[in-house]
Coordinates of C-alpha atoms in Angstrom, one line a residue:
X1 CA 0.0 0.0 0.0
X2 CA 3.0 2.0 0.6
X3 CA 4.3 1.7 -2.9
X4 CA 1.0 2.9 -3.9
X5 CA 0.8 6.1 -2.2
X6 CA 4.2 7.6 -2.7
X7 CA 4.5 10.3 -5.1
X8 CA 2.4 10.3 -8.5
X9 CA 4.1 10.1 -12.2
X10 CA 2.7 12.2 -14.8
X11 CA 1.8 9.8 -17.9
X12 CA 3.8 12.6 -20.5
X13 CA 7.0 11.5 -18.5
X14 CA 6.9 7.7 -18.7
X15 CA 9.6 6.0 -20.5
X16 CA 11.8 2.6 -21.0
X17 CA 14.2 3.6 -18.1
X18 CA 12.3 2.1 -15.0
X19 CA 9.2 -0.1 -14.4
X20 CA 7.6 1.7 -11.2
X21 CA 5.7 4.0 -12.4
X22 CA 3.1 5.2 -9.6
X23 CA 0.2 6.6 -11.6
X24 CA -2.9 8.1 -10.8
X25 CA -5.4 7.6 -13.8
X26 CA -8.8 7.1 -15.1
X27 CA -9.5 3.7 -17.6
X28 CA -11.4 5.9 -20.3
X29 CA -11.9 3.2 -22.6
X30 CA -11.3 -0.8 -22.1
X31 CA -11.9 -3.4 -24.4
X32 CA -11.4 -6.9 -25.4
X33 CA -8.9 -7.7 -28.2
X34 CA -10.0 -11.1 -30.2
X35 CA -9.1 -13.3 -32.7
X36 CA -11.3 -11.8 -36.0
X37 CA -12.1 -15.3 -37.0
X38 CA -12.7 -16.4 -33.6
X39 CA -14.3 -13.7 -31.2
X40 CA -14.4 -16.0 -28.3
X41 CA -10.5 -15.9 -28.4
X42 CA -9.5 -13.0 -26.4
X43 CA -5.8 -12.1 -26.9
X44 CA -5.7 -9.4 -24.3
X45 CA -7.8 -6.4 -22.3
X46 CA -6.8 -2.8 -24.0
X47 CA -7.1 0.1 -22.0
X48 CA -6.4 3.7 -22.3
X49 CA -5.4 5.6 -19.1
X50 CA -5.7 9.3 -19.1
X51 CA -4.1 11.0 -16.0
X52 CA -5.3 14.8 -14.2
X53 CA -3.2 16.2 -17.1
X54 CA -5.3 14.8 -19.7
X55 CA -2.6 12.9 -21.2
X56 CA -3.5 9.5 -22.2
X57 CA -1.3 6.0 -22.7
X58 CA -2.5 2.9 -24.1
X59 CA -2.4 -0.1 -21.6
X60 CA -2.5 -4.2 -22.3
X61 CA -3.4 -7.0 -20.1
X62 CA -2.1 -9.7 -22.1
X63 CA -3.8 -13.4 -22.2
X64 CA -1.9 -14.5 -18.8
X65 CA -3.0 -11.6 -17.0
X66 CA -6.6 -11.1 -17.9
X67 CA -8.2 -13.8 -15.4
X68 CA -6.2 -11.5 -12.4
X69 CA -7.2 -8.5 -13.5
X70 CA -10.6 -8.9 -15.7
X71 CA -12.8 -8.5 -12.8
X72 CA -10.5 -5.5 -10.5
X73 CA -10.4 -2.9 -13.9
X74 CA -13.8 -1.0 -14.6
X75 CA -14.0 1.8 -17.3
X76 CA -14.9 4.9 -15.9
X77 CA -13.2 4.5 -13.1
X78 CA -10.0 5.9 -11.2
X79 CA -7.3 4.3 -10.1
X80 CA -3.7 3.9 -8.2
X81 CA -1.5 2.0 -10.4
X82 CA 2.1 0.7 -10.1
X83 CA 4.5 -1.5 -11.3
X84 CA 4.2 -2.5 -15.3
X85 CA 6.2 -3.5 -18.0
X86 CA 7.3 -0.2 -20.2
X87 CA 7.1 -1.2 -24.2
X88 CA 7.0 0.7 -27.5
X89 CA 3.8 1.9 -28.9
X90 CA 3.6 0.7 -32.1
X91 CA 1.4 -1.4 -35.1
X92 CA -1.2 -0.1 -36.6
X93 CA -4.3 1.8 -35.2
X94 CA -3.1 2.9 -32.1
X95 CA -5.2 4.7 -29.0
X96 CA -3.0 7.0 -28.2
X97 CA 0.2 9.1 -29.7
X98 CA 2.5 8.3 -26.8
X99 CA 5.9 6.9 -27.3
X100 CA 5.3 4.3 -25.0
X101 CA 3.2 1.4 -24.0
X102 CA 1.9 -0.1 -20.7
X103 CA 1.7 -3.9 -20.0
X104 CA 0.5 -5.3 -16.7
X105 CA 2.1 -7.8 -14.9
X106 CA 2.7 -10.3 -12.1
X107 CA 3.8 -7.6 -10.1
X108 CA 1.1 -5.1 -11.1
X109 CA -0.9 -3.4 -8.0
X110 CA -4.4 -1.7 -8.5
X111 CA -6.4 0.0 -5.9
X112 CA -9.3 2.0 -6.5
X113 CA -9.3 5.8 -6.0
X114 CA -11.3 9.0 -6.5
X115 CA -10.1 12.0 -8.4
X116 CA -12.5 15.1 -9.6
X117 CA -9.5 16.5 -11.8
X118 CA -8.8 13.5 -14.3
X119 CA -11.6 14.2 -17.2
X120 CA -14.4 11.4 -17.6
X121 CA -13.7 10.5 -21.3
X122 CA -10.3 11.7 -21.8
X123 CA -11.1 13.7 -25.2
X124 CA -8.1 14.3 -27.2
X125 CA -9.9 16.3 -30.4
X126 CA -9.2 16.4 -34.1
X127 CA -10.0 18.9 -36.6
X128 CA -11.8 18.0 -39.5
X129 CA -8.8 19.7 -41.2
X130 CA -6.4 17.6 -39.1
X131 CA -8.6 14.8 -40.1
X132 CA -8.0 15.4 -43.7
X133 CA -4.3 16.6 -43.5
X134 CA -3.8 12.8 -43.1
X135 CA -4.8 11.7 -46.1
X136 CA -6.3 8.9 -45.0
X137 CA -3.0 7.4 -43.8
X138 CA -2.6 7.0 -40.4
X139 CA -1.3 4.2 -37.8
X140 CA -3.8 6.3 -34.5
X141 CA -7.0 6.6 -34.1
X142 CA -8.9 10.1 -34.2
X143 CA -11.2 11.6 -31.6
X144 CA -13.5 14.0 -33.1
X145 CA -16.6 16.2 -32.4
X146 CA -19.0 18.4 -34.2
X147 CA -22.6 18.8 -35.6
X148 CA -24.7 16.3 -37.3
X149 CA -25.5 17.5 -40.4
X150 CA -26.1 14.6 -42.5
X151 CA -27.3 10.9 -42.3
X152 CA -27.8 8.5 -44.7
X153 CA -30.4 5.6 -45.1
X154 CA -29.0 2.6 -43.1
X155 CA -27.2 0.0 -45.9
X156 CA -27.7 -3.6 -45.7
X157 CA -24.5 -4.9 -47.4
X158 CA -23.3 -8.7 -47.7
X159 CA -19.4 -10.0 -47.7
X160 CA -18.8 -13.9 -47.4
X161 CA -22.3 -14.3 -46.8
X162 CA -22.7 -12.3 -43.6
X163 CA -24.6 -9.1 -43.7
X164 CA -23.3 -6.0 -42.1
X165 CA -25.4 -2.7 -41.9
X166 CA -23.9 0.5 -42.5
X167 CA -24.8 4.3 -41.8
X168 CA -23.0 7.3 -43.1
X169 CA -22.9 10.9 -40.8
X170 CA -21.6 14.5 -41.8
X171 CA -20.0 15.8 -39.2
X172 CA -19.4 19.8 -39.2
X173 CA -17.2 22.2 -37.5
X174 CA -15.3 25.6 -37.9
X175 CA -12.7 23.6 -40.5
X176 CA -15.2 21.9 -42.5
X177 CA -17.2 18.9 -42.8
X178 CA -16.2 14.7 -42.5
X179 CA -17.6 12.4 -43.5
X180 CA -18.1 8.9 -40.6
X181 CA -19.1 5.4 -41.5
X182 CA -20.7 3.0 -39.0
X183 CA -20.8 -0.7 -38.9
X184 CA -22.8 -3.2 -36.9
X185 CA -24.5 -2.0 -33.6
X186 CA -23.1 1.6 -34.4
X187 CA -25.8 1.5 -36.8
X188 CA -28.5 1.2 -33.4
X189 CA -27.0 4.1 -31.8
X190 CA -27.7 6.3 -34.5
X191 CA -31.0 5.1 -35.1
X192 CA -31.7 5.3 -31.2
X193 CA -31.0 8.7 -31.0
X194 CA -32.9 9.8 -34.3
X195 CA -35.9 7.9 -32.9
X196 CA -35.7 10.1 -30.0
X197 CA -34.5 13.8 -30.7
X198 CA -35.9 14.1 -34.5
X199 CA -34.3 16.0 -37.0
X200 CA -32.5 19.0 -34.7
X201 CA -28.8 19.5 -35.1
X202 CA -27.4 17.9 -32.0
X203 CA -23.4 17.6 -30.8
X204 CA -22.0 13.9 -31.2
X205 CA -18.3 12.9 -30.3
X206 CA -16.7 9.6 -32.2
X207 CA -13.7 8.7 -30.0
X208 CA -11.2 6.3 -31.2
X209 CA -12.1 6.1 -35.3
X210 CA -9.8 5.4 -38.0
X211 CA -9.0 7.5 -40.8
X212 CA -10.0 6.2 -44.2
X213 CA -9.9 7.2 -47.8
X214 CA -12.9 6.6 -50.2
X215 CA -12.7 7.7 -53.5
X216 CA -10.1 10.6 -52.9
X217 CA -12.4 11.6 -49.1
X218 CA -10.4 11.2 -46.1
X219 CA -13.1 10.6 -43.6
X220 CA -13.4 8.3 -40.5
X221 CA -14.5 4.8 -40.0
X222 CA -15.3 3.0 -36.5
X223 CA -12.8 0.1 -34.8
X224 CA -15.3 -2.7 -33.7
X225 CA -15.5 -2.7 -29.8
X226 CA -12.7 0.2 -29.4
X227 CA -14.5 3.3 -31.0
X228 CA -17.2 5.1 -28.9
X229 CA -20.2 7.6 -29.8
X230 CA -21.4 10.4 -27.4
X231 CA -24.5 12.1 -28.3
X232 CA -24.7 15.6 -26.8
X233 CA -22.4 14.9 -23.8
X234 CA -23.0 16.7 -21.1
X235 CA -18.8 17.9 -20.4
X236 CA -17.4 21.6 -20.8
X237 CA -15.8 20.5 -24.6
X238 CA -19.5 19.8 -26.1
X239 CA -20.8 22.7 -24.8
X240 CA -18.5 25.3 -25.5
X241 CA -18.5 23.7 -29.0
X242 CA -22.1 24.3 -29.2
X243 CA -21.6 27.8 -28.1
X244 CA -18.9 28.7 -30.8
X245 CA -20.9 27.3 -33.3
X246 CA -22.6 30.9 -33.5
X247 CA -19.2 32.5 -34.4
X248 CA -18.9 30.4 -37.7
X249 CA -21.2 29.9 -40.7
X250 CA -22.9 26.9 -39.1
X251 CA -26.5 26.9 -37.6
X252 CA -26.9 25.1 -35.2
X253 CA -31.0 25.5 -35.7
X254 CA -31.4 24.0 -38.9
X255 CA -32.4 20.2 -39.2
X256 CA -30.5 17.4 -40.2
X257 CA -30.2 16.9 -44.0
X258 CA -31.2 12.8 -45.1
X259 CA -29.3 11.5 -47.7
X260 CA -30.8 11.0 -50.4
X261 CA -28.4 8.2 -52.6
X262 CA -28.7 5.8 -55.4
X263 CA -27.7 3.1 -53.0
X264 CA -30.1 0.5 -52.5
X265 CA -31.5 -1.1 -49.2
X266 CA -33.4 -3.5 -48.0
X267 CA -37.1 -2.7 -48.4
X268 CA -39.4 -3.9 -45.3
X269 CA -40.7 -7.0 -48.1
X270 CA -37.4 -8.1 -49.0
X271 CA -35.8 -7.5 -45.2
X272 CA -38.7 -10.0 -44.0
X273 CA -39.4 -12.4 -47.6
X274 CA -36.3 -12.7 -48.7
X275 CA -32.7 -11.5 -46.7
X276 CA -32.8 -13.6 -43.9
X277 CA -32.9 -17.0 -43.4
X278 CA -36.5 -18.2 -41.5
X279 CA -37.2 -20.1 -37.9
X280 CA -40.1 -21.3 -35.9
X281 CA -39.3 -20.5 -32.6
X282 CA -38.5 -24.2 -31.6
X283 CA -36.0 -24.0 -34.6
X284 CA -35.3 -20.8 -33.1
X285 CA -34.2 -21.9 -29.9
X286 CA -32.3 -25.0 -30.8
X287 CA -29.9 -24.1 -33.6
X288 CA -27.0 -23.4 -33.8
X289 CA -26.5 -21.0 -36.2
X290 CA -25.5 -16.9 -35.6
X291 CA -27.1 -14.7 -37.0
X292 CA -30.8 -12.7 -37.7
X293 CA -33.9 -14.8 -38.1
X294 CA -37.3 -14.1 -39.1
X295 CA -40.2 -15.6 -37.2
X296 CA -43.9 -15.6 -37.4
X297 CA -45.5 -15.5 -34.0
X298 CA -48.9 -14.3 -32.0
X299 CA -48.2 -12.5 -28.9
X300 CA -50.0 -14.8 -26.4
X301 CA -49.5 -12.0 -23.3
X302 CA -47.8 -9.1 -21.7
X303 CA -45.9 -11.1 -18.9
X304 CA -44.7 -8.3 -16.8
X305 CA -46.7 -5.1 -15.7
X306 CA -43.0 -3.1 -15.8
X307 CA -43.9 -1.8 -19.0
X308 CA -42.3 1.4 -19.0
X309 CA -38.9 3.2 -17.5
X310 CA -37.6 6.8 -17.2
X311 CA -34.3 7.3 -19.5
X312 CA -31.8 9.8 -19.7
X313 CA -30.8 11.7 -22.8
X314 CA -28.0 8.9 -23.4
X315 CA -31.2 6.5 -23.7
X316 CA -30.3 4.7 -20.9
X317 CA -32.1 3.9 -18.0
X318 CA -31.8 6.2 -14.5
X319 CA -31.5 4.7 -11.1
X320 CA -33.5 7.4 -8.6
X321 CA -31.8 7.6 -5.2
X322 CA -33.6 8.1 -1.6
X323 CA -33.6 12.0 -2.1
X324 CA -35.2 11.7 -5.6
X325 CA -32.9 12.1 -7.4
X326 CA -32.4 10.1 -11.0
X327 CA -28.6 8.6 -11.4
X328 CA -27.2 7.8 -14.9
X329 CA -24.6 5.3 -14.7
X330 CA -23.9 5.5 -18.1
X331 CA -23.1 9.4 -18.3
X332 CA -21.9 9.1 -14.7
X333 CA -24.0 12.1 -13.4
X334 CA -27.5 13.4 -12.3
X335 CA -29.6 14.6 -14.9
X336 CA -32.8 16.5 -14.1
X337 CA -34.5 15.9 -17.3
X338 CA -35.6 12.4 -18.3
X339 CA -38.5 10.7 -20.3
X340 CA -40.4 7.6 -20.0
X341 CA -39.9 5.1 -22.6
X342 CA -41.7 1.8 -23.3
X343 CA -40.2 -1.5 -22.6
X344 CA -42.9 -4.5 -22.9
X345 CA -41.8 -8.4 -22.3
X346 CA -44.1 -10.5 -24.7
X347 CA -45.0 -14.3 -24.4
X348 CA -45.2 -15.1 -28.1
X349 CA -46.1 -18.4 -29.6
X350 CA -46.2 -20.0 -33.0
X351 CA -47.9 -23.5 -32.1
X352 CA -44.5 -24.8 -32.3
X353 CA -43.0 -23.4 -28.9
X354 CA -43.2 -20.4 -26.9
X355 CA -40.3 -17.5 -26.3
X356 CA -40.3 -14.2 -24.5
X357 CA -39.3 -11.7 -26.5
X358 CA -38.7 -7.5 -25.8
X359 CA -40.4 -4.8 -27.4
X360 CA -38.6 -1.7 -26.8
X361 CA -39.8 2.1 -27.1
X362 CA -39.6 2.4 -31.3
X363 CA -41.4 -1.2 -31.7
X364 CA -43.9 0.0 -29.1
X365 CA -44.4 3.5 -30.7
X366 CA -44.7 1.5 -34.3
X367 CA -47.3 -0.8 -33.0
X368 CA -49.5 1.1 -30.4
X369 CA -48.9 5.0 -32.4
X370 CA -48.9 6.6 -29.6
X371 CA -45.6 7.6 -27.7
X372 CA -44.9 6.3 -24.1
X373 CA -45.8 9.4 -22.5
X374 CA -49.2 9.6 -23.9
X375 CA -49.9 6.2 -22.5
X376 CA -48.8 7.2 -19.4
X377 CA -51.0 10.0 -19.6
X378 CA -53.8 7.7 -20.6
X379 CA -52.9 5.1 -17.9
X380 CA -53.6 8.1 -15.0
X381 CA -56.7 8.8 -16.3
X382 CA -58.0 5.5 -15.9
X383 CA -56.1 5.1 -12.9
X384 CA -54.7 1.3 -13.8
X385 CA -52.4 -0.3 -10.8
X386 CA -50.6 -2.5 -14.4
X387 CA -51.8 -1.1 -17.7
X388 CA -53.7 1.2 -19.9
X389 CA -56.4 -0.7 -21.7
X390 CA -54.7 0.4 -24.7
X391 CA -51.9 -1.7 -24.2
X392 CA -53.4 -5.1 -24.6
X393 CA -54.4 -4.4 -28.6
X394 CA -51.1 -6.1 -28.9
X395 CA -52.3 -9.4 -27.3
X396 CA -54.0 -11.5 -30.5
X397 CA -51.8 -9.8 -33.1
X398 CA -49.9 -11.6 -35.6
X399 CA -46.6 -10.3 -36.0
X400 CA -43.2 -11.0 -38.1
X401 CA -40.3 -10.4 -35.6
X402 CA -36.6 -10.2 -36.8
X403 CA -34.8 -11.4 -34.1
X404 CA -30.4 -12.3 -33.4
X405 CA -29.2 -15.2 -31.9
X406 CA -25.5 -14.8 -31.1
X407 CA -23.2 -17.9 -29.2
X408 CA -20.6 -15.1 -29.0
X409 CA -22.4 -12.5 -26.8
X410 CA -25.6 -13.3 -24.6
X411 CA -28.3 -12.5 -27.5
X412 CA -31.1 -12.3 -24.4
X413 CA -32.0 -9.4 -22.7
X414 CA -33.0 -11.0 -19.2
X415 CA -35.0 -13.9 -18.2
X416 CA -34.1 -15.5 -22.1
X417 CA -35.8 -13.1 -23.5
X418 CA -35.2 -12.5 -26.9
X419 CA -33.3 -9.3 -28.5
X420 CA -35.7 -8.1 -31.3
X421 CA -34.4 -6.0 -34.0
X422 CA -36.9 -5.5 -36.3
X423 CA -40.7 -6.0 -36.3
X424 CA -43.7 -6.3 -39.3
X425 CA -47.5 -6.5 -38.9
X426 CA -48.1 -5.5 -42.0
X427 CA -51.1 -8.0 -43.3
X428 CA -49.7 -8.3 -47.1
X429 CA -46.2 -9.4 -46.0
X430 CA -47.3 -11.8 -43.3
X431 CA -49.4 -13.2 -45.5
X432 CA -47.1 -13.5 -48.5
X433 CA -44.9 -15.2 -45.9
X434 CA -47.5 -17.8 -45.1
X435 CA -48.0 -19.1 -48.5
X436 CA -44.4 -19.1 -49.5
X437 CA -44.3 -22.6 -50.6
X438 CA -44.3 -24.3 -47.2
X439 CA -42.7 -21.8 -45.4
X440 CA -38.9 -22.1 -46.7
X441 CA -36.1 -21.2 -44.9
X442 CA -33.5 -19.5 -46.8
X443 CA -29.6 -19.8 -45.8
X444 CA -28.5 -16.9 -48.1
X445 CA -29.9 -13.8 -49.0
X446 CA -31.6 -13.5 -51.9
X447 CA -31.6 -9.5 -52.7
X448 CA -28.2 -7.7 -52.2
X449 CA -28.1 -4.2 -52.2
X450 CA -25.8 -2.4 -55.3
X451 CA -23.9 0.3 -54.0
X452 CA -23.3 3.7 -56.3
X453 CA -22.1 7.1 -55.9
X454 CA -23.8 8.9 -53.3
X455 CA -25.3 12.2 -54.4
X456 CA -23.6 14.8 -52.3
X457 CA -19.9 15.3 -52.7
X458 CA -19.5 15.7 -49.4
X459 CA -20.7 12.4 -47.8
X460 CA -19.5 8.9 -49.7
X461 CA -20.2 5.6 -48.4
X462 CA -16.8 3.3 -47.6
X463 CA -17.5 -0.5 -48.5
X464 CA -14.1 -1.4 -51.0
X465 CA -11.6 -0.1 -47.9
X466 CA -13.6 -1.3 -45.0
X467 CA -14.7 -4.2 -46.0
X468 CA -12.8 -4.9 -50.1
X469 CA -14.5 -6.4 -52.7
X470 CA -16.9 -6.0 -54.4
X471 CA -20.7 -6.7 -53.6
X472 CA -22.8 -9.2 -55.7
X473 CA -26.1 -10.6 -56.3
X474 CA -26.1 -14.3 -54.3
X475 CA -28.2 -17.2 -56.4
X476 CA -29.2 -20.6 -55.2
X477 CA -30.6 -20.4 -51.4
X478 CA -30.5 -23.3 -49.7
X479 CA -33.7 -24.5 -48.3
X480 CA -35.6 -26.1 -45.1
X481 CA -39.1 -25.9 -44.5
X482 CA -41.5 -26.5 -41.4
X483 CA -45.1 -27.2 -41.8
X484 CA -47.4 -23.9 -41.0
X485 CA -49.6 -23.6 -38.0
X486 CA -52.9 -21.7 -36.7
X487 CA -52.0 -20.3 -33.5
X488 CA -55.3 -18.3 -33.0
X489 CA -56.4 -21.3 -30.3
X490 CA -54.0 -20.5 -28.6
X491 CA -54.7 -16.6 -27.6
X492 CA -57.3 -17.7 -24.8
X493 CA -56.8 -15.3 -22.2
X494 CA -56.4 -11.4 -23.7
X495 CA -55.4 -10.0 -20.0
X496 CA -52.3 -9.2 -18.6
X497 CA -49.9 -11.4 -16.9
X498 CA -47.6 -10.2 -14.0
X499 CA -44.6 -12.4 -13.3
X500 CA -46.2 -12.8 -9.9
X501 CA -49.8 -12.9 -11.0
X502 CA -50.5 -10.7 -8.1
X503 CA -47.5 -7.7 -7.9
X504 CA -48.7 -4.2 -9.0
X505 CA -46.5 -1.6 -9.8
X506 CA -47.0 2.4 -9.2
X507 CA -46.7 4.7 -11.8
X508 CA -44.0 6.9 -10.3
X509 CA -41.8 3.9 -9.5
X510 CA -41.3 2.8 -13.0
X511 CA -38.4 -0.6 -14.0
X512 CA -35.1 0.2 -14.3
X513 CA -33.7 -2.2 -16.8
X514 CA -29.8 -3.2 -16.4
X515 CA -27.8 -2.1 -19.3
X516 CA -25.7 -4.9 -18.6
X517 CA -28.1 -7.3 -19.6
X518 CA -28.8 -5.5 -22.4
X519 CA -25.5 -6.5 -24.8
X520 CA -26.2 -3.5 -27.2
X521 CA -27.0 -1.3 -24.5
X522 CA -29.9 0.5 -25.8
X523 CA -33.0 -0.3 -27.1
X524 CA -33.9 -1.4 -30.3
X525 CA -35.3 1.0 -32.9
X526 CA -37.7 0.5 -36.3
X527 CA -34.9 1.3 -39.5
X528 CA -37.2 1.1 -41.9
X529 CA -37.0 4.1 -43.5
X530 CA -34.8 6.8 -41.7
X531 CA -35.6 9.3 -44.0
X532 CA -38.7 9.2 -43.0
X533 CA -37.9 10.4 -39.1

């Protein structure tokens, strides 16, 4: 403990000529590093440590390491560190621009500590301009912030028969305008926030992005599991950007301009007929297989009378303390401002099995057309201990749900519930899907979106750097059917279940769902058109 509370080293002076450094620091950003054809092999835990200075260092806990360590390191926290082995930072796509590089070890010590001077995310900003001085050649990653001006429709795109989902932003400050591509789940965060705050111009931070070159544009692109987004954060950098944003020829009271591109993507037929291979939910819930399904259930019941929950302007949930006060653990503050969102558990059934699956706010707000609020609202009047009467229209109907099963990640959001991404009820589709031959199940897609040049010079879409090759039409799908079923005998009861049968829940105590549990962290959002937000 001694060792630990001697005299502090300043990350800007480490160097190769002792091991000891005593450091006071804050882990910014940890992650796992894995095998790319293998995710459940983790080579090591990457951190990056920014000290009361601001400077940051990138940090390993390499395979031997991790099982000591794994459960001790938190993000967002602050800590005493000492003892490590001093390396050279180098390959490609570093976290930070120091020289040097920290590696625990056997003789590592880490206590936890509290510091109000070392900054919560450790922003080290980039210029557009410096952005596009690289020329799309670098070996760090960029942190950058500035108004969204621009979003494109969300791609659908397919490379060694895996689909990946794209999204393209303009981001705009003093030096000019950049343009941001973003993969996988990135795409939800987007869409999460456009569901919620509409077409106003709002601040949004990308930390830890690579620089790319497409088609003679530098812009950025995300790292999978490093990068990080921050919508409107709530720290002195955001909001004195905001501020200057009235000296320069941007306004920040205009909307958000939709792309609108010659690329193609997936329409809500051909997401739900033809893209993605289809399950009945006992299929469901014995393969094997990775990836997004399609399945054709009737929602039995709502089995749990926590149908709603207050959220930050992150989108996550807020804890409220014994004063009153709500707590959000994901912007590590209080916020005074929060609003109720809708978050339904559904006992679904195709007369092949039953699953629990989670309808989150946009699903809700798709189905019901009315926003969580005004059910609250609606719920007070008719002063319901569980539900508004509104909310059971959902019981009975017949719904296509596009849902992911992943071995790699937990693909449930609690109690095996599963994560929905998408959802249909529109009559036409469902019943084209019925009488699609006897209800095939196809392995490959189908329809694959062509990409072209997008229409504005200032925002291109990267596919041949991120993800080379070309894209291509895939033929001959393989096939296996289940026989079709009628599950209207089943829908007996059209009231609500409570997990207890017998709990009641007060409106001004609403759930607090656990991020944790929730892998993406958010809640899922309708992309069917995001022009049309």
């Amino acid at each position: 403990m001694a060792l630990v509370n001697g005299p502090i080293d300043m990350v800007r002076n480490i160097c190769g000529e002792k091991d000891s450094w005593r450091l006071k620091v804050r882990v910014v950003r940890l992650w796992k590093s894995c095998s790319k054809n293998d995710p459940k092999k983790v080579f090591s835990l990457e951190m990056v440590l920014v000290d009361a200075e601001g400077a940051r260092i990138q940090t390993s806990i390499r395979k031997p390491m991790i099982c000591k360590f794994v459960d001790v390191v938190v993000e967002g926290e602050v800590y005493k560190m000492i003892h490590f082995y001093v390396v050279k930072n180098l390959g490609n796509f570093r976290a930070t621009k120091h020289e040097f590089k920290l590696i625990f070890n056997s003789r590592t010590t880490v206590f936890r500590a509290e510091s109000q001077l070392i900054p919560e995310f450790g922003l080290s900003l980039s210029s557009s301009e410096d952005i596009r001085k690289t020329k799309g050649e670098s070996e760090y990653l960029y942190d950058m912030m500035g108004l969204l001006t621009v979003v494109s429709a969300e791609k659908n795109i397919v490379k060694d028969g895996k689909t990946t989902r794209l999204i393209v932003l303009e981001l705009t400050d003093d030096k000019g305008k950049i343009r941001c591509t973003l993969f996988g789940d990135y795409v939800d965060k987007v869409n999460e926030f456009l569901s919620l705050s509409g077409t106003q111009l709002t601040v949004v931070v990308i930390q830890f992005a690579r620089v790319n070159t497409y088609k003679g544009e530098v812009g950025l692109v995300n790292v999978f599991n490093t990068s990080r987004l921050l919508w409107n954060p709530q720290i002195v950098e955001a909001i004195d950007f905001r501020k200057s944003v009235a000296c320069h020829e941007v306004d920040s009271d205009i909307c958000i301009g939709f792309l609108d591109d010659d690329i193609q993507s997936l329409s809500m037929k051909d997401e739900f007929l033809n893209s993605f291979p289809r399950k009945n939910l006992e299929e469901l819930q014995t393969c094997e297989e990775d990836g997004f399904f399609v399945v054709l259930a009737t929602v039995l019941s709502i089995i749990d009378d926590h149908w709603w929950y207050s959220a930050c302007s992150c989108n996550r949930s807020v804890t409220t303390d014994d004063e009153g006060q709500n707590y959000c653990t994901n912007c590590a503050t209080y916020v005074s401002q929060v609003t109720p969102r809708y978050k339904l558990k559904l006992l679904v059934c195709d007369c092949f099995e039953t699953a629990t699956f989670i309808l989150f706010d946009s699903h809700c707000r798709y189905l019901l057309n009315k926003s969580c609020e005004e059910m609250l609202s609606i719920s007070k009047v008719e002063s319901s201990p569980t539900f508004p009467d509104e909310l059971k229209q959902i019981v009975g109907k017949e719904i296509l749900f596009k849902v992911q099963k992943n071995a790699d990640v937990s693909f449930f959001y609690d109690d095996d519930a599963y994560k929905v991404k998408k959802i249909c009820d529109d009559t036409e589709i469902i019943e084209e899907f019925k009488t699609d031959g006897s209800i095939v199940t196809p392995k490959k897609l189908k329809f694959v979106p062509k990409f072209s040049d997008m229409s504005s010079p200032n925002v291109t879409c990267e596919v041949s750097k991120c993800l080379d090759e070309d894209f291509s039409i895939v033929t001959q799908p393989e096939f296996s059917t289940f026989e079709k079923g009628d599950c209207s005998s089943f829908v007996q009861d059209m009231s609500i279940l409570t997990d207890s049968q017998v709990s009641t829940t007060s409106l001004v105590e609403p759930s607090h769902p656990d991020v944790n549990d929730n892998p993406d962290g958010k809640k899922e959002v309708d992309n069917t058109n995001i022009s049309l937000l």
